[in-house]
Amino acid sequence: MDEIPLLEVRHLDKSYDNKYHANRDVSFKLQSGLLVGLIGPNGCGKTTLMRCINKIQPITSGDILIDGESILPKTSAEVAKLISNVPAEITASFGLTVFEIVMLGRYPYLQNIWWETEKDETIVTDALKNFNIYHLKDRTIDMLSSGERQRVMIAKAYVQNSKLMLVDEPTSHLDIRYKLNIMECLKALVEQNMTILVAEHDISMMARYCDLCIIMKSGELIAVGNPKEVITESLIRDVYGIDASVSTDKDGEIFVIPKKVVGNGGI
């Protein structure tokens, strides 16, 4: 008997006004304990797909299952216990401190509207220490660097105790040290048997850290597999419309060097 996947997306379609298809007939399965890279050019449907998976946006047709059960009939609080979300941008912090923002991740478990329990406080405090941001707990998030903010949002998702974490562009606006730091952080969470789906533009970074890569173009899946097998020069030319060199370093890690736009790239 085949193992039930942690996440299964079945023929997912997301359209607007039955005209523009952001996602078209997307199907894939993910087992638990994987770091998965969702790769593709701007506008290919990565963020929309992630918003559909966690029910931020309704799907047009298809189904999304966690451990073999559809999430479509579940409430937002029920889904939040299964799937946590780290957005690409923090739209508003309302003057909340780091401690308060991470505590928001405990919302699905609160027994009443206003007060968290001692257990919730302990979980949040432990997370702040594990993510090395405890010393920032009384600061508002607008006082933090981009890398510190990203750690706060990952900690918030972590305390939801979900089975699947969705992370949208975690290394955008970060310097190379923070990029590596964040990816090491996500890799450590996967080693604790969490499954993480990361939408990211840095192909070399995804190839290095991810167990599996999902490649998208124009709302459709192009390839799913081991990054060392699916990330090729021909695939990059097809998906991104550029010529690139795909090589491996002395440690066997893939790196991608863009060369030029294929044809007339415009200005």
CSV table of C-alpha atoms in Angstrom, one decimal:
chain,number,residue,atom,x,y,z
A,1,MET,CA,0.0,0.0,0.0
A,2,ASP,CA,1.4,3.4,-1.0
A,3,GLU,CA,2.3,5.8,1.8
A,4,ILE,CA,-0.2,8.7,2.1
A,5,PRO,CA,1.6,11.9,1.2
A,6,LEU,CA,1.7,14.8,3.7
A,7,LEU,CA,0.5,17.2,1.0
A,8,GLU,CA,-1.3,16.3,-2.2
A,9,VAL,CA,-2.4,18.9,-4.7
A,10,ARG,CA,-4.9,17.5,-7.2
A,11,HIS,CA,-5.6,19.2,-10.5
A,12,LEU,CA,-5.7,22.6,-8.8
A,13,ASP,CA,-7.0,25.4,-11.0
A,14,LYS,CA,-7.1,29.0,-10.0
A,15,SER,CA,-8.6,31.5,-12.4
A,16,TYR,CA,-10.0,35.1,-12.1
A,17,ASP,CA,-13.3,35.9,-13.8
A,18,ASN,CA,-12.9,32.5,-15.7
A,19,LYS,CA,-10.3,34.3,-17.9
A,20,TYR,CA,-6.9,34.7,-16.4
A,21,HIS,CA,-5.5,31.3,-15.1
A,22,ALA,CA,-2.9,31.9,-12.4
A,23,ASN,CA,-2.6,28.1,-11.8
A,24,ARG,CA,-3.7,25.5,-14.3
A,25,ASP,CA,-4.2,21.8,-13.6
A,26,VAL,CA,-1.4,21.7,-10.9
A,27,SER,CA,-0.9,18.3,-9.4
A,28,PHE,CA,1.9,17.0,-7.1
A,29,LYS,CA,2.6,15.1,-3.9
A,30,LEU,CA,5.0,15.8,-1.1
A,31,GLN,CA,6.1,13.3,1.6
A,32,SER,CA,7.0,14.6,5.1
A,33,GLY,CA,10.4,15.7,6.2
A,34,LEU,CA,11.4,17.5,2.9
A,35,LEU,CA,12.6,21.0,2.1
A,36,VAL,CA,11.0,21.7,-1.3
A,37,GLY,CA,11.9,24.6,-3.6
A,38,LEU,CA,9.1,26.2,-5.7
A,39,ILE,CA,10.9,27.9,-8.6
A,40,GLY,CA,9.9,30.0,-11.5
A,41,PRO,CA,9.9,33.5,-13.0
A,42,ASN,CA,7.9,36.4,-11.8
A,43,GLY,CA,4.2,35.9,-12.5
A,44,CYS,CA,4.4,32.2,-12.9
A,45,GLY,CA,1.9,31.5,-10.2
A,46,LYS,CA,4.1,30.5,-7.2
A,47,THR,CA,2.6,32.9,-4.7
A,48,THR,CA,-0.9,32.2,-5.8
A,49,LEU,CA,-0.3,28.4,-5.5
A,50,MET,CA,0.9,28.9,-1.9
A,51,ARG,CA,-2.1,31.1,-1.0
A,52,CYS,CA,-4.4,28.4,-2.4
A,53,ILE,CA,-2.7,25.7,-0.4
A,54,ASN,CA,-3.3,27.5,2.9
A,55,LYS,CA,-6.8,28.7,1.9
A,56,ILE,CA,-5.9,32.4,1.9
A,57,GLN,CA,-7.4,32.3,-1.6
A,58,PRO,CA,-10.2,30.0,-2.8
A,59,ILE,CA,-9.4,27.6,-5.6
A,60,THR,CA,-11.5,27.5,-8.8
A,61,SER,CA,-11.4,23.7,-9.0
A,62,GLY,CA,-9.4,20.7,-7.8
A,63,ASP,CA,-8.5,19.7,-4.3
A,64,ILE,CA,-5.8,20.0,-1.6
A,65,LEU,CA,-5.2,17.3,0.9
A,66,ILE,CA,-3.1,17.0,4.1
A,67,ASP,CA,-2.5,13.5,5.3
A,68,GLY,CA,-5.2,12.3,2.9
A,69,GLU,CA,-7.9,14.7,4.1
A,70,SER,CA,-9.2,17.6,2.0
A,71,ILE,CA,-8.7,21.0,3.6
A,72,LEU,CA,-11.5,22.6,1.6
A,73,PRO,CA,-14.2,22.0,4.2
A,74,LYS,CA,-12.0,23.0,7.1
A,75,THR,CA,-12.2,26.3,9.0
A,76,SER,CA,-9.3,28.8,9.0
A,77,ALA,CA,-8.4,27.8,12.5
A,78,GLU,CA,-8.3,24.1,11.6
A,79,VAL,CA,-6.1,24.8,8.5
A,80,ALA,CA,-3.8,26.9,10.6
A,81,LYS,CA,-3.0,23.9,12.8
A,82,LEU,CA,-1.9,22.0,9.7
A,83,ILE,CA,-0.3,24.7,7.5
A,84,SER,CA,1.7,27.7,8.7
A,85,ASN,CA,2.6,30.6,6.4
A,86,VAL,CA,5.6,33.0,6.2
A,87,PRO,CA,4.7,35.8,3.7
A,88,ALA,CA,7.2,37.6,1.6
A,89,GLU,CA,6.3,41.0,3.0
A,90,ILE,CA,5.0,42.1,6.4
A,91,THR,CA,2.2,44.4,5.5
A,92,ALA,CA,1.5,45.9,8.9
A,93,SER,CA,2.8,45.3,12.4
A,94,PHE,CA,0.4,47.6,14.4
A,95,GLY,CA,3.2,48.4,16.8
A,96,LEU,CA,3.4,44.9,18.1
A,97,THR,CA,6.6,43.6,19.8
A,98,VAL,CA,8.5,40.6,18.6
A,99,PHE,CA,7.1,38.6,21.4
A,100,GLU,CA,3.5,39.6,20.6
A,101,ILE,CA,4.0,38.8,16.9
A,102,VAL,CA,5.4,35.3,17.5
A,103,MET,CA,2.5,34.8,20.0
A,104,LEU,CA,0.1,35.3,17.1
A,105,GLY,CA,1.2,31.9,15.9
A,106,ARG,CA,-0.5,30.4,18.9
A,107,TYR,CA,-3.9,31.8,17.8
A,108,PRO,CA,-5.3,28.5,16.6
A,109,TYR,CA,-4.7,27.0,20.0
A,110,LEU,CA,-6.1,29.7,22.3
A,111,GLN,CA,-8.9,28.6,24.4
A,112,ASN,CA,-10.4,32.1,24.7
A,113,ILE,CA,-10.2,35.2,22.7
A,114,TRP,CA,-7.9,37.4,24.8
A,115,TRP,CA,-5.6,35.4,27.0
A,116,GLU,CA,-2.7,33.1,26.2
A,117,THR,CA,-1.8,30.3,28.7
A,118,GLU,CA,1.4,29.7,30.5
A,119,LYS,CA,2.1,26.9,28.1
A,120,ASP,CA,1.7,29.3,25.1
A,121,GLU,CA,4.2,31.7,26.7
A,122,THR,CA,6.7,28.9,27.3
A,123,ILE,CA,6.4,27.7,23.7
A,124,VAL,CA,6.9,31.3,22.4
A,125,THR,CA,9.8,32.0,24.7
A,126,ASP,CA,11.5,28.7,23.7
A,127,ALA,CA,11.1,29.6,20.0
A,128,LEU,CA,12.6,33.1,20.5
A,129,LYS,CA,15.6,31.4,22.1
A,130,ASN,CA,15.9,28.7,19.5
A,131,PHE,CA,15.8,31.2,16.7
A,132,ASN,CA,18.3,33.5,18.5
A,133,ILE,CA,15.9,36.5,18.7
A,134,TYR,CA,15.0,36.4,22.4
A,135,HIS,CA,17.1,39.6,22.9
A,136,LEU,CA,14.8,41.3,20.5
A,137,LYS,CA,11.5,40.3,22.2
A,138,ASP,CA,10.5,43.8,23.4
A,139,ARG,CA,11.3,45.6,20.1
A,140,THR,CA,8.7,46.4,17.5
A,141,ILE,CA,9.3,44.7,14.2
A,142,ASP,CA,10.0,47.9,12.4
A,143,MET,CA,13.1,48.3,14.5
A,144,LEU,CA,14.6,45.1,13.1
A,145,SER,CA,16.8,44.4,10.1
A,146,SER,CA,15.3,42.4,7.2
A,147,GLY,CA,17.1,39.2,8.3
A,148,GLU,CA,15.8,39.6,11.9
A,149,ARG,CA,12.3,40.2,10.6
A,150,GLN,CA,12.5,37.0,8.6
A,151,ARG,CA,13.5,35.0,11.7
A,152,VAL,CA,10.6,36.5,13.6
A,153,MET,CA,8.1,35.4,11.0
A,154,ILE,CA,9.6,31.9,10.8
A,155,ALA,CA,9.4,31.7,14.6
A,156,LYS,CA,5.7,32.7,14.4
A,157,ALA,CA,5.0,30.0,11.9
A,158,TYR,CA,7.0,27.5,13.9
A,159,VAL,CA,5.0,27.9,17.1
A,160,GLN,CA,1.8,27.0,15.1
A,161,ASN,CA,3.1,23.4,15.4
A,162,SER,CA,1.9,22.7,11.8
A,163,LYS,CA,2.8,19.8,9.6
A,164,LEU,CA,3.6,22.0,6.6
A,165,MET,CA,5.3,25.4,6.5
A,166,LEU,CA,4.9,27.7,3.4
A,167,VAL,CA,7.7,30.2,3.0
A,168,ASP,CA,7.4,32.9,0.3
A,169,GLU,CA,10.7,34.4,-0.9
A,170,PRO,CA,12.6,34.2,2.5
A,171,THR,CA,15.9,35.5,1.2
A,172,SER,CA,14.7,38.6,-0.8
A,173,HIS,CA,16.4,41.8,0.3
A,174,LEU,CA,18.9,39.9,2.4
A,175,ASP,CA,22.7,39.9,2.1
A,176,ILE,CA,24.5,36.6,1.4
A,177,ARG,CA,25.2,35.9,5.0
A,178,TYR,CA,21.6,36.3,6.0
A,179,LYS,CA,20.5,34.2,3.0
A,180,LEU,CA,22.6,31.3,4.1
A,181,ASN,CA,21.5,31.8,7.7
A,182,ILE,CA,17.8,31.6,6.8
A,183,MET,CA,18.3,28.6,4.6
A,184,GLU,CA,20.3,26.8,7.3
A,185,CYS,CA,17.4,27.7,9.7
A,186,LEU,CA,14.8,26.1,7.4
A,187,LYS,CA,17.0,23.1,6.8
A,188,ALA,CA,17.3,22.6,10.6
A,189,LEU,CA,13.5,22.6,10.9
A,190,VAL,CA,13.2,20.0,8.2
A,191,GLU,CA,15.6,17.8,10.2
A,192,GLN,CA,12.9,17.9,13.0
A,193,ASN,CA,10.5,16.3,10.5
A,194,MET,CA,8.8,19.4,9.4
A,195,THR,CA,8.0,19.8,5.7
A,196,ILE,CA,8.7,23.2,4.1
A,197,LEU,CA,7.7,24.5,0.7
A,198,VAL,CA,9.8,27.6,-0.2
A,199,ALA,CA,9.1,29.9,-3.2
A,200,GLU,CA,12.3,31.5,-4.2
A,201,HIS,CA,14.1,33.1,-7.1
A,202,ASP,CA,17.7,32.1,-6.2
A,203,ILE,CA,18.0,28.9,-8.2
A,204,SER,CA,21.5,28.1,-7.0
A,205,MET,CA,20.4,28.4,-3.4
A,206,MET,CA,17.4,26.1,-3.9
A,207,ALA,CA,19.6,23.6,-5.7
A,208,ARG,CA,22.0,23.5,-2.8
A,209,TYR,CA,19.5,23.2,0.1
A,210,CYS,CA,16.3,21.6,-1.3
A,211,ASP,CA,15.6,17.9,-1.4
A,212,LEU,CA,13.1,18.4,-4.2
A,213,CYS,CA,12.3,21.2,-6.7
A,214,ILE,CA,9.0,22.1,-8.3
A,215,ILE,CA,9.5,24.2,-11.5
A,216,MET,CA,6.6,26.4,-12.7
A,217,LYS,CA,6.0,28.5,-15.8
A,218,SER,CA,2.9,30.4,-16.8
A,219,GLY,CA,0.8,28.8,-14.0
A,220,GLU,CA,1.7,25.2,-14.9
A,221,LEU,CA,4.1,22.6,-13.6
A,222,ILE,CA,7.1,22.0,-15.8
A,223,ALA,CA,9.2,19.6,-13.7
A,224,VAL,CA,9.3,18.0,-10.3
A,225,GLY,CA,12.3,16.2,-9.0
A,226,ASN,CA,15.8,16.1,-7.5
A,227,PRO,CA,17.4,19.6,-8.2
A,228,LYS,CA,20.5,17.9,-9.6
A,229,GLU,CA,18.4,16.2,-12.2
A,230,VAL,CA,15.8,18.8,-13.1
A,231,ILE,CA,17.8,22.0,-13.1
A,232,THR,CA,19.5,22.0,-16.5
A,233,GLU,CA,20.6,24.6,-19.0
A,234,SER,CA,17.7,23.6,-21.4
A,235,LEU,CA,15.1,23.9,-18.6
A,236,ILE,CA,16.4,27.4,-17.6
A,237,ARG,CA,16.3,28.5,-21.2
A,238,ASP,CA,12.7,27.2,-21.5
A,239,VAL,CA,11.4,28.6,-18.2
A,240,TYR,CA,13.3,31.9,-17.9
A,241,GLY,CA,14.1,32.6,-21.6
A,242,ILE,CA,17.8,33.0,-20.8
A,243,ASP,CA,21.0,31.2,-21.7
A,244,ALA,CA,22.8,30.1,-18.5
A,245,SER,CA,25.6,27.8,-17.4
A,246,VAL,CA,24.7,25.1,-15.0
A,247,SER,CA,27.8,23.5,-13.3
A,248,THR,CA,28.9,21.8,-10.1
A,249,ASP,CA,31.5,22.9,-7.7
A,250,LYS,CA,34.2,20.8,-6.0
A,251,ASP,CA,31.6,19.6,-3.4
A,252,GLY,CA,29.2,18.5,-6.1
A,253,GLU,CA,26.8,21.4,-5.5
A,254,ILE,CA,24.9,23.0,-8.4
A,255,PHE,CA,25.4,26.6,-9.3
A,256,VAL,CA,23.8,28.6,-12.1
A,257,ILE,CA,25.4,31.5,-13.9
A,258,PRO,CA,23.1,33.6,-16.1
A,259,LYS,CA,24.6,34.6,-19.4
A,260,LYS,CA,22.2,36.4,-21.7
A,261,VAL,CA,18.5,36.8,-22.5
A,262,VAL,CA,17.4,34.6,-25.4
A,263,GLY,CA,16.2,36.7,-28.4
A,264,ASN,CA,15.0,40.3,-27.9
A,265,GLY,CA,14.6,40.8,-24.2
A,266,GLY,CA,13.4,44.4,-24.6
A,267,ILE,CA,14.2,47.3,-22.2
